[in-house]
Short mmCIF file of C-alpha atoms in Angstrom, two decimals:
data_model
loop_
_atom_site.label_atom_id
_atom_site.label_comp_id
_atom_site.label_asym_id
_atom_site.label_seq_id
_atom_site.Cartn_x
_atom_site.Cartn_y
_atom_site.Cartn_z
CA ASP A 1 0.03 0.01 0.00
CA THR A 2 3.04 2.27 -0.38
CA ALA A 3 1.79 5.59 -1.69
CA VAL A 4 5.12 6.95 -3.06
CA SER A 5 7.84 4.38 -3.55
CA GLN A 6 11.32 4.95 -4.88
CA THR A 7 14.12 2.53 -5.70
CA PRO A 8 16.81 1.87 -4.84
CA LYS A 9 16.95 2.87 -1.16
CA TYR A 10 20.73 2.92 -1.25
CA LEU A 11 23.06 3.62 -4.18
CA VAL A 12 26.79 3.62 -3.91
CA THR A 13 28.76 4.33 -7.08
CA GLN A 14 31.98 5.86 -8.32
CA MET A 15 32.61 9.27 -9.79
CA GLY A 16 31.90 9.45 -13.55
CA ASN A 17 29.23 6.71 -13.57
CA ASP A 18 25.65 7.13 -14.73
CA LYS A 19 22.79 6.11 -12.46
CA SER A 20 19.00 6.25 -12.31
CA ILE A 21 16.45 6.45 -9.45
CA LYS A 22 12.94 5.33 -10.03
CA CYS A 23 9.79 6.71 -8.46
CA GLU A 24 6.12 5.66 -8.66
CA GLN A 25 2.99 6.92 -6.92
CA ASN A 26 -0.35 5.23 -6.60
CA LEU A 27 -2.23 8.25 -5.21
CA GLY A 28 -3.66 9.40 -8.55
CA HIS A 29 -1.75 12.76 -8.13
CA ASP A 30 -1.04 14.96 -11.15
CA THR A 31 2.23 16.46 -9.91
CA MET A 32 5.45 14.83 -8.96
CA TYR A 33 8.68 16.18 -7.62
CA TRP A 34 12.35 15.51 -6.94
CA TYR A 35 13.95 17.06 -3.84
CA LYS A 36 17.59 16.86 -2.78
CA GLN A 37 18.46 16.74 0.99
CA ASP A 38 22.00 17.59 1.76
CA SER A 39 24.09 16.37 4.63
CA LYS A 40 22.78 19.28 6.79
CA LYS A 41 19.22 18.06 6.21
CA PHE A 42 18.41 21.06 3.91
CA LEU A 43 15.81 20.22 1.31
CA LYS A 44 15.73 21.89 -2.07
CA ILE A 45 13.42 21.26 -5.01
CA MET A 46 15.01 20.05 -8.16
CA PHE A 47 12.20 19.34 -10.61
CA SER A 48 8.45 19.21 -10.77
CA TYR A 49 6.31 17.58 -13.39
CA ASN A 50 2.60 17.96 -13.94
CA ASN A 51 0.87 15.37 -16.08
CA LYS A 52 4.22 14.38 -17.69
CA GLU A 53 5.10 17.95 -18.40
CA LEU A 54 8.15 19.70 -16.82
CA ILE A 55 6.96 22.76 -14.86
CA ILE A 56 9.87 23.43 -12.47
CA ASN A 57 13.54 23.14 -13.15
CA GLU A 58 15.48 24.82 -10.40
CA THR A 59 18.80 25.50 -12.14
CA VAL A 60 19.90 21.92 -11.68
CA PRO A 61 23.01 20.86 -13.76
CA ASN A 62 21.95 19.27 -17.01
CA ARG A 63 23.71 16.09 -15.87
CA PHE A 64 20.39 15.54 -14.04
CA SER A 65 17.56 14.48 -16.43
CA PRO A 66 14.12 13.65 -15.16
CA LYS A 67 11.82 11.50 -17.22
CA SER A 68 8.12 11.01 -16.71
CA PRO A 69 6.67 8.22 -18.92
CA ASP A 70 3.26 8.69 -17.38
CA LYS A 71 1.83 10.77 -14.50
CA ALA A 72 2.37 8.00 -11.96
CA HIS A 73 6.13 7.78 -12.60
CA LEU A 74 9.02 10.21 -12.38
CA ASN A 75 12.48 8.84 -12.78
CA LEU A 76 15.77 10.68 -12.25
CA HIS A 77 18.78 9.89 -14.35
CA ILE A 78 22.15 11.33 -13.38
CA ASN A 79 25.11 11.32 -15.77
CA SER A 80 28.80 11.69 -14.92
CA LEU A 81 28.29 11.56 -11.16
CA GLU A 82 30.34 13.87 -8.98
CA LEU A 83 31.25 13.75 -5.28
CA GLY A 84 28.96 16.69 -4.62
CA ASP A 85 25.97 14.70 -5.86
CA SER A 86 26.12 12.60 -2.67
CA ALA A 87 22.82 13.32 -0.86
CA VAL A 88 19.46 11.87 -0.10
CA TYR A 89 17.06 12.27 -3.04
CA PHE A 90 13.31 12.36 -2.32
CA CYS A 91 10.51 11.83 -4.73
CA ALA A 92 7.12 13.35 -3.89
CA SER A 93 3.66 13.78 -5.33
CA SER A 94 0.70 16.10 -4.79
CA LEU A 95 -2.41 17.48 -6.41
CA ALA A 96 -1.66 20.54 -8.49
CA VAL A 97 -2.85 23.16 -6.09
CA SER A 98 -0.83 25.34 -3.81
CA ASP A 99 -2.37 24.15 -0.51
CA SER A 100 -2.18 20.48 -1.35
CA PRO A 101 0.32 18.61 0.86
CA LEU A 102 3.20 16.64 -0.67
CA HIS A 103 3.48 12.93 -0.09
CA PHE A 104 7.08 11.78 0.11
CA GLY A 105 8.85 8.66 -0.67
CA ASN A 106 11.44 7.22 1.84
CA GLY A 107 14.37 8.62 -0.03
CA THR A 108 17.37 7.21 -1.93
CA ARG A 109 20.73 7.73 -0.26
CA LEU A 110 23.27 8.28 -3.09
CA THR A 111 27.00 8.04 -2.13
CA VAL A 112 29.53 8.84 -4.78
CA THR A 113 33.07 7.75 -4.06
CA GLY B 1 11.67 36.21 -3.00
CA ASN B 2 10.31 33.36 -0.98
CA SER B 3 12.20 31.89 1.99
CA VAL B 4 11.69 30.16 5.34
CA THR B 5 13.87 30.53 8.50
CA GLN B 6 13.66 28.23 11.41
CA MET B 7 15.34 28.19 14.72
CA GLU B 8 18.42 26.21 14.79
CA GLY B 9 18.63 22.86 16.48
CA PRO B 10 19.28 20.47 18.03
CA VAL B 11 16.56 21.08 20.60
CA THR B 12 16.76 18.71 23.56
CA LEU B 13 13.83 18.50 25.98
CA SER B 14 12.66 16.24 28.74
CA GLU B 15 9.41 14.25 28.36
CA GLU B 16 6.28 16.31 29.03
CA ALA B 17 8.09 19.59 28.47
CA PHE B 18 6.61 22.36 26.34
CA LEU B 19 7.84 22.67 22.85
CA THR B 20 8.13 25.74 20.58
CA ILE B 21 9.93 25.75 17.32
CA ASN B 22 10.07 29.19 15.68
CA CYS B 23 9.46 29.69 11.96
CA THR B 24 9.31 32.91 10.02
CA TYR B 25 8.91 33.43 6.34
CA THR B 26 9.12 35.92 3.60
CA ALA B 27 6.81 35.62 0.57
CA THR B 28 5.17 37.42 -2.18
CA GLY B 29 1.44 37.06 -2.20
CA TYR B 30 -0.42 34.73 0.16
CA PRO B 31 1.37 31.39 0.57
CA SER B 32 0.09 28.31 2.30
CA LEU B 33 2.23 27.23 5.31
CA PHE B 34 3.12 23.75 6.46
CA TRP B 35 4.95 21.83 9.09
CA TYR B 36 6.46 18.49 8.01
CA VAL B 37 8.11 15.88 10.26
CA GLN B 38 10.92 13.47 9.31
CA TYR B 39 11.58 10.43 11.40
CA PRO B 40 14.98 8.74 11.12
CA GLY B 41 15.41 6.89 7.81
CA GLU B 42 12.07 8.01 6.46
CA GLY B 43 10.60 10.60 4.14
CA LEU B 44 8.81 13.67 5.30
CA GLN B 45 5.21 13.47 6.50
CA LEU B 46 2.75 16.34 6.67
CA LEU B 47 2.12 17.30 10.32
CA LEU B 48 -0.22 20.30 9.82
CA LYS B 49 -1.00 23.14 7.53
CA ALA B 50 -2.73 26.51 7.37
CA THR B 51 -3.81 28.21 4.14
CA LYS B 52 -4.72 31.74 5.21
CA ALA B 53 -4.01 34.33 7.86
CA ASP B 54 -5.17 33.48 11.44
CA ASP B 55 -5.84 29.84 10.48
CA LYS B 56 -4.64 27.40 13.10
CA GLY B 57 -3.35 24.00 11.96
CA SER B 58 -3.30 21.16 14.51
CA ASN B 59 -2.54 17.47 14.63
CA LYS B 60 -1.30 14.96 17.22
CA GLY B 61 -1.19 17.68 19.89
CA PHE B 62 0.88 20.01 17.71
CA GLU B 63 -0.38 23.46 16.80
CA ALA B 64 0.70 26.34 14.60
CA THR B 65 -1.15 29.61 13.80
CA TYR B 66 -0.57 31.55 10.55
CA ARG B 67 0.41 35.07 11.64
CA LYS B 68 0.47 37.42 8.68
CA GLU B 69 1.46 40.47 10.78
CA THR B 70 4.62 38.76 12.10
CA THR B 71 5.10 36.49 9.05
CA SER B 72 5.37 33.61 11.45
CA PHE B 73 4.13 30.00 11.88
CA HIS B 74 5.60 28.78 15.08
CA LEU B 75 5.10 25.12 16.03
CA GLU B 76 3.96 24.31 19.63
CA LYS B 77 3.19 21.27 21.66
CA GLY B 78 2.13 21.28 25.32
CA SER B 79 3.77 18.02 26.40
CA VAL B 80 6.29 16.30 24.19
CA GLN B 81 6.91 12.51 24.25
CA VAL B 82 10.02 10.52 23.32
CA SER B 83 8.25 9.41 20.18
CA ASP B 84 8.22 13.06 19.02
CA SER B 85 12.02 12.91 18.50
CA ALA B 86 12.44 13.81 14.82
CA VAL B 87 13.46 16.63 12.45
CA TYR B 88 10.73 19.28 11.93
CA PHE B 89 10.53 21.35 8.79
CA CYS B 90 8.52 24.50 8.27
CA ALA B 91 7.62 25.15 4.57
CA LEU B 92 5.68 27.50 2.42
CA SER B 93 3.90 26.97 -0.83
CA PRO B 94 3.79 30.13 -2.95
CA ALA B 95 0.40 30.96 -4.49
CA ASN B 96 -0.08 29.83 -8.05
CA GLN B 97 3.12 27.77 -8.26
CA GLY B 98 1.46 24.40 -8.45
CA GLY B 99 2.30 22.94 -5.06
CA LYS B 100 6.05 23.74 -4.98
CA LEU B 101 7.35 23.74 -1.43
CA ILE B 102 10.16 25.93 -0.01
CA PHE B 103 11.60 24.46 3.14
CA GLY B 104 13.29 25.91 6.16
CA GLN B 105 16.55 24.21 7.26
CA GLY B 106 14.89 21.83 9.68
CA THR B 107 15.10 21.63 13.42
CA GLU B 108 16.12 18.47 15.16
CA LEU B 109 14.13 17.60 18.30
CA SER B 110 15.45 15.11 20.83
CA VAL B 111 13.15 14.20 23.74
CA LYS B 112 14.69 12.38 26.67
CA PRO B 113 12.72 10.20 29.05
#
């Protein structure tokens, strides 16, 4: 019955590799997001999609490429990984209104060595 | 621009103590305001929200009132429990930006028996 699920939970990889994180929601929401949480717990939005269409791109390096095959899925692909990409990445979903709460996945801890 | 500032943690309290976590914001227009909680190893969960001035959000004994005059949304609980130990995030959702959340830096709460 998981509402927002993301895989993998942990991802350890070397600099320069390419990796993907997958996210799926079964809440029927129109909008999905990727957030990055740094080592100090600070959360920053990266991307937002509404019905498969990109609506927010917060000056994220173009090594990060989100893909939304349908409105229930939003995957994150990262090329040429760097040490500074190490963080916890959270997927979330919501209805497309400003007072609608976000539902978060449990996060993917990415460690780049 | 839009931003959220929270009191720095960690906050350490004894069980049954009174809790206040301060949150102030700057925003254009009339944002919605939220408190989210993150338990260790998990994603964020909505704790409470308020969508307009003077609204009070409440849940699980926690309360926060949307104060437009002081641009604040302080979180309070009359008697904390060990199980309340978590990181608490204040957030705002700007009007007409499709659910995007801007988070404060988080405040870690540790409750001792």
